[in-house]
Coordinates of C-alpha atoms in Angstrom, one line a residue:
M19 CA 11.6 -11.1 -17.6
A20 CA 10.5 -14.7 -17.1
L21 CA 9.4 -15.8 -13.7
R22 CA 11.4 -18.6 -12.1
K23 CA 9.0 -21.5 -11.6
R24 CA 9.2 -23.3 -8.2
T25 CA 9.7 -27.0 -7.8
R26 CA 10.2 -29.0 -4.6
K27 CA 14.0 -28.7 -5.1
S28 CA 14.0 -25.1 -6.0
S29 CA 11.6 -24.1 -3.2
V30 CA 14.5 -24.3 -0.7
Q31 CA 16.9 -22.1 -2.7
L32 CA 15.9 -19.5 -5.4
N33 CA 18.4 -17.6 -7.5
L34 CA 17.2 -14.2 -6.4
S35 CA 20.1 -12.1 -5.3
W36 CA 21.6 -8.7 -5.5
S37 CA 24.7 -6.6 -4.6
G38 CA 25.4 -6.0 -1.0
K39 CA 25.3 -2.3 -1.8
T40 CA 21.6 -2.5 -2.7
E41 CA 19.2 -0.2 -0.8
L42 CA 15.9 -0.6 -2.7
V43 CA 14.3 -3.5 -4.6
G44 CA 10.9 -4.7 -5.7
L45 CA 9.7 -8.4 -5.9
V46 CA 6.7 -10.0 -7.4
L47 CA 5.4 -13.4 -6.2
E48 CA 3.2 -15.6 -8.5
V49 CA 0.7 -17.4 -6.3
V50 CA -2.2 -19.8 -6.9
P51 CA -4.9 -20.8 -4.4
C52 CA -4.7 -24.3 -2.9
A53 CA -8.3 -24.7 -4.0
A54 CA -11.2 -22.5 -5.0
S55 CA -11.8 -20.3 -2.0
Y56 CA -13.1 -17.0 -0.7
L57 CA -11.3 -13.9 0.6
Y58 CA -12.8 -11.4 3.0
P59 CA -12.8 -7.8 1.6
Q60 CA -10.0 -6.6 3.9
Y61 CA -7.7 -9.4 3.0
T62 CA -4.7 -7.1 2.5
V63 CA -4.6 -6.8 6.3
G64 CA -3.9 -10.5 6.4
L65 CA -1.2 -10.2 3.8
H66 CA 0.4 -7.4 5.8
A67 CA 0.3 -9.5 9.0
W68 CA 1.7 -12.6 7.2
F69 CA 4.6 -10.6 5.9
L70 CA 5.4 -9.1 9.3
N71 CA 5.2 -12.5 10.8
Q72 CA 7.8 -13.8 8.3
V73 CA 10.1 -11.1 9.5
R74 CA 9.3 -11.8 13.2
Q75 CA 10.2 -15.5 12.8
S76 CA 13.8 -14.7 11.9
D77 CA 14.4 -11.1 13.2
P78 CA 12.0 -10.1 16.0
R79 CA 13.7 -6.7 16.5
L80 CA 13.3 -5.8 12.8
S81 CA 9.7 -7.0 12.9
A82 CA 9.0 -4.7 15.9
Y83 CA 10.5 -1.8 14.0
L84 CA 8.4 -2.4 10.9
H85 CA 5.3 -2.8 13.0
D86 CA 5.6 0.0 15.5
S87 CA 7.8 2.7 13.8
Q88 CA 6.1 6.1 13.7
S89 CA 8.4 7.2 10.9
E90 CA 7.9 6.3 7.2
K91 CA 7.3 2.6 6.6
P92 CA 10.3 1.0 4.8
F93 CA 8.2 -1.4 2.7
T94 CA 5.1 -1.7 0.6
I95 CA 2.8 -4.5 -0.4
S96 CA 0.1 -4.7 -3.1
G97 CA -3.2 -6.5 -3.1
L98 CA -3.5 -9.6 -5.3
E99 CA -3.4 -8.8 -9.0
G100 CA -5.6 -11.1 -11.0
S101 CA -9.3 -12.1 -11.3
L102 CA -11.1 -11.4 -8.0
L103 CA -14.8 -11.8 -8.4
S104 CA -17.3 -10.5 -5.9
T105 CA -19.5 -13.4 -4.7
G106 CA -22.0 -12.3 -2.1
K107 CA -20.0 -10.8 0.8
N108 CA -16.7 -12.2 -0.2
L109 CA -14.2 -12.3 -3.1
H110 CA -13.8 -15.5 -5.1
L111 CA -10.4 -17.0 -5.7
Q112 CA -10.4 -19.3 -8.7
A113 CA -8.4 -22.5 -8.3
D114 CA -6.9 -22.4 -11.8
E115 CA -6.0 -18.6 -11.7
T116 CA -2.6 -17.2 -11.1
Y117 CA -2.3 -14.1 -9.0
R118 CA 0.6 -11.7 -8.6
W119 CA 1.7 -10.1 -5.3
Y120 CA 4.2 -7.2 -5.1
I121 CA 6.5 -6.4 -2.2
T122 CA 9.0 -3.5 -2.3
V123 CA 11.7 -2.6 0.3
L124 CA 13.1 0.9 0.4
S125 CA 15.4 0.9 3.4
P126 CA 19.0 -0.4 3.6
S127 CA 18.2 -1.8 7.0
V128 CA 15.6 -4.2 5.7
I129 CA 17.4 -5.3 2.5
P130 CA 19.7 -7.9 4.3
W131 CA 16.7 -9.7 5.8
L132 CA 14.9 -9.7 2.4
A133 CA 18.0 -11.1 0.7
Q134 CA 18.1 -14.0 3.1
W135 CA 14.3 -14.6 3.0
V136 CA 14.0 -14.9 -0.8
Q137 CA 16.6 -17.7 -0.8
E138 CA 14.2 -19.8 1.3
L139 CA 10.7 -18.7 0.5
P140 CA 8.0 -20.5 2.3
E141 CA 5.8 -22.8 0.2
I142 CA 2.5 -21.3 1.4
I143 CA 1.1 -17.9 2.2
E144 CA -1.2 -18.6 5.1
L145 CA -4.2 -16.3 4.4
R146 CA -7.3 -16.9 6.4
N147 CA -9.5 -19.5 4.7
A148 CA -7.5 -19.1 1.4
P149 CA -3.9 -20.4 1.6
L150 CA -1.9 -19.5 -1.5
I151 CA 0.9 -21.6 -3.0
I152 CA 4.0 -19.6 -4.0
R153 CA 4.8 -20.9 -7.5
A154 CA 7.3 -18.3 -8.8
A155 CA 9.3 -15.3 -7.7
E156 CA 11.0 -12.5 -9.7
I157 CA 12.6 -9.1 -9.3
A158 CA 10.0 -6.6 -10.4
L159 CA 11.9 -3.4 -9.7
A160 CA 15.7 -3.5 -10.2
P161 CA 18.0 -3.5 -7.2
T162 CA 19.5 -0.1 -6.9
T163 CA 20.8 2.6 -4.5
Y164 CA 19.5 6.1 -3.8
K165 CA 22.8 7.5 -5.1
D166 CA 22.3 5.6 -8.4
L167 CA 18.7 6.9 -8.7
L168 CA 20.0 10.4 -8.3
E169 CA 23.0 10.1 -10.6
A170 CA 20.8 8.4 -13.3
S171 CA 18.5 11.4 -13.2
R172 CA 21.3 14.0 -13.9
T173 CA 20.6 13.8 -17.6
S174 CA 17.0 12.7 -18.0
P175 CA 16.1 11.3 -21.5
T176 CA 12.7 13.0 -21.4
T177 CA 11.2 16.2 -20.2
K178 CA 8.0 14.4 -19.0
L179 CA 7.2 12.2 -16.1
K180 CA 4.3 9.7 -16.5
L181 CA 3.0 7.9 -13.4
S182 CA 0.2 5.4 -13.1
F183 CA -1.7 4.7 -9.9
V184 CA -2.8 1.1 -10.1
S185 CA -4.5 0.8 -6.7
P186 CA -6.6 3.4 -4.9
T187 CA -4.3 6.3 -3.7
S188 CA -5.0 9.1 -1.3
F189 CA -3.2 11.7 0.8
R190 CA -3.9 13.2 4.3
R191 CA -4.6 16.9 4.2
K192 CA -5.8 18.9 7.2
K193 CA -6.9 15.7 8.9
H194 CA -9.0 14.6 5.9
H195 CA -8.4 12.4 2.8
F196 CA -7.4 14.2 -0.3
P197 CA -7.9 12.1 -3.5
L198 CA -6.1 14.1 -6.1
P199 CA -2.5 13.8 -7.4
V200 CA -1.6 17.5 -7.0
P201 CA 2.2 17.8 -7.7
N202 CA 2.9 19.2 -4.2
N203 CA 1.2 16.2 -2.5
L204 CA 2.9 13.7 -4.8
F205 CA 6.4 15.0 -4.2
H206 CA 5.9 15.7 -0.5
S207 CA 5.0 12.0 -0.2
Y208 CA 8.1 10.9 -2.1
L209 CA 10.5 13.3 -0.5
R210 CA 9.5 12.3 3.0
R211 CA 10.5 8.7 2.3
W212 CA 13.6 9.7 0.4
N213 CA 14.9 11.9 3.3
D214 CA 14.0 9.2 5.8
F215 CA 16.0 6.3 4.1
S216 CA 18.4 7.7 1.6
G217 CA 21.0 9.5 3.7
I218 CA 20.9 12.1 0.9
N219 CA 18.6 14.8 2.3
F220 CA 17.1 17.7 0.5
E221 CA 15.4 20.8 2.1
Q222 CA 11.7 20.0 1.9
E223 CA 10.3 23.5 2.1
E224 CA 12.5 24.9 -0.7
F225 CA 12.0 21.9 -3.0
L226 CA 8.2 22.0 -2.6
A227 CA 8.2 25.7 -3.3
W228 CA 10.0 24.8 -6.6
V229 CA 7.4 22.1 -7.3
D230 CA 4.6 24.6 -6.9
E231 CA 6.3 27.0 -9.2
C232 CA 7.7 24.7 -11.9
V233 CA 5.9 21.3 -12.1
L234 CA 2.9 21.3 -14.5
I235 CA 0.1 18.7 -15.0
Q236 CA 0.0 18.2 -18.8
R237 CA -2.7 15.5 -18.9
H238 CA -4.5 13.1 -16.6
R239 CA -7.1 10.4 -16.6
L240 CA -8.4 9.7 -13.1
E241 CA -11.4 8.2 -11.3
S242 CA -12.2 8.1 -7.6
I243 CA -13.3 5.2 -5.5
K244 CA -14.0 4.5 -1.9
V245 CA -12.1 1.6 -0.3
T246 CA -11.2 0.3 3.2
A247 CA -8.1 1.9 4.6
G248 CA -5.8 -0.6 6.3
K249 CA -7.1 -2.1 9.5
K250 CA -10.0 0.3 10.1
G251 CA -11.9 3.1 8.5
S252 CA -12.4 4.0 4.8
V253 CA -10.8 6.3 2.3
T254 CA -11.7 8.0 -0.9
G255 CA -8.9 7.4 -3.3
F256 CA -8.0 7.8 -7.0
T257 CA -6.7 5.5 -9.7
G258 CA -5.5 6.3 -13.2
A259 CA -2.5 8.1 -14.8
I260 CA -0.9 11.5 -14.9
E261 CA 1.7 13.2 -17.1
L262 CA 3.9 15.9 -15.5
G263 CA 6.2 18.4 -17.2
L264 CA 8.4 21.3 -16.2
S265 CA 8.1 25.0 -16.8
A266 CA 10.8 26.9 -18.7
N267 CA 12.4 28.3 -15.6
A268 CA 12.7 24.9 -13.8
S269 CA 16.3 24.5 -15.0
E270 CA 17.3 27.6 -13.0
Q271 CA 17.6 25.2 -10.0
P272 CA 19.2 22.1 -11.6
E273 CA 19.5 20.2 -8.3
F274 CA 15.8 20.3 -7.9
E275 CA 15.2 19.3 -11.5
Q276 CA 17.4 16.3 -11.0
L277 CA 15.6 15.4 -7.8
F278 CA 12.2 15.7 -9.6
Y279 CA 13.3 12.9 -12.0
A280 CA 14.9 10.9 -9.3
L281 CA 11.7 10.9 -7.2
G282 CA 9.7 9.9 -10.2
Q283 CA 12.0 6.8 -10.5
F284 CA 11.6 6.3 -6.8
A285 CA 7.8 6.3 -6.8
P286 CA 7.3 2.7 -7.8
Y287 CA 9.5 1.6 -4.9
C288 CA 7.9 3.7 -2.2
G289 CA 4.3 4.0 -3.4
T290 CA 2.2 7.1 -3.3
G291 CA 0.3 8.6 -0.4
H292 CA -0.6 6.7 2.8
K293 CA -1.5 3.1 3.7
T294 CA 1.0 1.8 1.2
T295 CA 1.7 -1.2 3.5
F296 CA -1.9 -2.3 3.1
G297 CA -2.0 -2.2 -0.7
L298 CA -2.9 1.4 -1.4
G299 CA -0.9 3.8 -3.5
Q300 CA 0.7 1.2 -5.8
T301 CA 2.5 3.2 -8.5
R302 CA 4.1 2.4 -11.8
L303 CA 6.2 4.4 -14.3
G304 CA 4.4 5.2 -17.6
W305 CA 0.9 5.6 -18.7
L306 CA -0.5 2.2 -17.7
E307 CA -4.1 2.9 -16.7
E308 CA -5.3 -0.3 -18.2
D309 CA -3.2 -2.2 -15.7
K310 CA -4.9 -0.9 -12.6
E311 CA -5.8 -3.4 -9.9
P312 CA -9.6 -4.1 -9.9
V313 CA -11.5 -3.1 -6.8
S314 CA -14.4 -5.4 -6.2
S315 CA -18.0 -4.2 -5.5
T316 CA -17.8 -6.1 -2.2
Q317 CA -14.8 -4.0 -1.1
T318 CA -16.5 -0.8 -2.2
I319 CA -19.7 -1.7 -0.4
L320 CA -17.8 -2.4 2.8
A321 CA -15.9 0.9 2.5
Q322 CA -19.1 2.9 1.9
R323 CA -20.7 1.2 4.9
I324 CA -17.8 2.0 7.2
A325 CA -17.9 5.6 6.0
E326 CA -21.6 5.9 6.7
L327 CA -21.3 4.4 10.2
T328 CA -18.3 6.5 11.0
E329 CA -20.4 9.7 10.3
V330 CA -23.2 8.4 12.4
F331 CA -20.9 7.7 15.4
L332 CA -19.0 11.0 14.9
R333 CA -22.3 13.0 15.1
Q334 CA -23.1 11.3 18.3
R335 CA -19.7 12.1 19.8
K336 CA -19.3 15.6 18.4
R337 CA -19.0 17.2 21.9
T338 CA -15.8 15.3 22.6
G339 CA -14.1 16.3 19.3
G340 CA -10.5 15.7 18.5
T341 CA -8.8 12.7 16.9
R342 CA -9.8 10.3 19.7
A343 CA -13.4 10.7 18.8
K344 CA -12.7 9.9 15.2
D345 CA -10.5 7.0 16.1
I346 CA -13.3 5.4 18.2
A347 CA -15.9 6.1 15.6
E348 CA -13.8 4.4 12.8
T349 CA -13.1 1.4 15.1
W350 CA -16.8 0.9 15.9
A351 CA -17.8 1.4 12.3
T352 CA -15.2 -1.1 11.0
I353 CA -16.2 -3.7 13.5
L354 CA -20.0 -3.3 12.9
A355 CA -19.7 -3.2 9.1
R356 CA -17.6 -6.3 9.0
R357 CA -20.0 -8.1 11.4
E358 CA -22.9 -7.1 9.0
L359 CA -20.9 -8.9 6.3
G360 CA -20.9 -12.0 8.4
E361 CA -17.3 -12.0 9.7
S362 CA -16.6 -13.5 13.1
L363 CA -15.7 -11.3 16.1
Q364 CA -12.5 -13.4 16.5
A365 CA -11.4 -12.8 12.9
I366 CA -12.0 -9.1 13.3
A367 CA -10.1 -9.0 16.6
T368 CA -7.2 -10.7 15.0
D369 CA -7.0 -8.2 12.1
L370 CA -7.4 -5.2 14.4
E371 CA -4.9 -6.7 16.9
M372 CA -7.4 -6.1 19.7
P373 CA -8.5 -8.4 22.5
Y374 CA -11.6 -10.4 21.6
Q375 CA -13.6 -9.1 24.6
T376 CA -12.9 -5.5 23.6
V377 CA -14.1 -6.1 20.1
K378 CA -17.2 -7.9 21.4
T379 CA -17.9 -4.9 23.7
Y380 CA -17.4 -2.4 20.9
A381 CA -19.7 -4.4 18.6
K382 CA -22.5 -4.1 21.2
L383 CA -21.9 -0.4 21.8
A384 CA -21.9 0.2 18.1
R385 CA -25.2 -1.6 17.6
R386 CA -26.7 0.3 20.5
A387 CA -25.4 3.6 19.1
L388 CA -26.8 2.9 15.6
A389 CA -30.2 2.0 17.1
D390 CA -30.3 5.2 19.1
S391 CA -29.5 7.2 15.9
N392 CA -32.6 5.9 14.1

């Protein structure tokens, strides 16, 4: 589907619209840098903040819900798809390169805001030190409803489900990262979001027992990679593709078989695993391993350094235990690793949404703790 090119006249009103019954949709924006510039490795934090700020400007209550909600997040964003070259401690954006940025919404409560926003898209995405011009916009995932996804899966044209994970993907399991697309983890991830937003709820325990019994991995091609995880910390994730099938007795529970295919169609809208609002877990239908988003060496180096420092600080705090110790260790590690890459304390404080003086204090404490460990 051809992208609608933006002009000065069309920048005010774009012909991107959908039915008032729509509950899910995916968009892709074509963007170009204002000039050759450099991105910091955790730039998806900036994209996340920019998107929430767009919501806040027109609907502060909705923005607060998107930002603070402890339930499933009703949107996803991707990183920039295109040529991102590692240059020293940063990523190089080429002036003549076009990049693609994906946004999906999976909640009926957010769709009305999105429908209004796309009619008056801003000219510029204000990303720190690297503003991006929005040149085109298109629907990437068809507007639909949960009921339509379920009905369309009543008679699936295939007995297989192929999914590609085009950005690093990971799950939380027993308080640790779990970088494998085990069917139970996949469908637990999808069903949580489905039950949260669809209004068509399924019993989680019974369905996942059926998944364990009936969903088979028929082939896969995967690789693991360590990346930064949202605002702080790091995660070991996987990219690649997987093909799933069903056992002979799967059809004994036709409602779960139907849900299996519906959740497969739902996956590109909701993403897979955690941190999907920071670019992780981007998922596509089909075997599309060659389309995976590149992860730069700079991003990997930062993630590995954060992981190393987190372990150092955790060992020093092992007597306190619990999630608080890990949270503090990850925060210190993120601040110190980003300072080592040359980022300013003010920029780090903005991304972490923490007071500047707190970040400055944490940086000093982290340096002191690191020195004490040597």
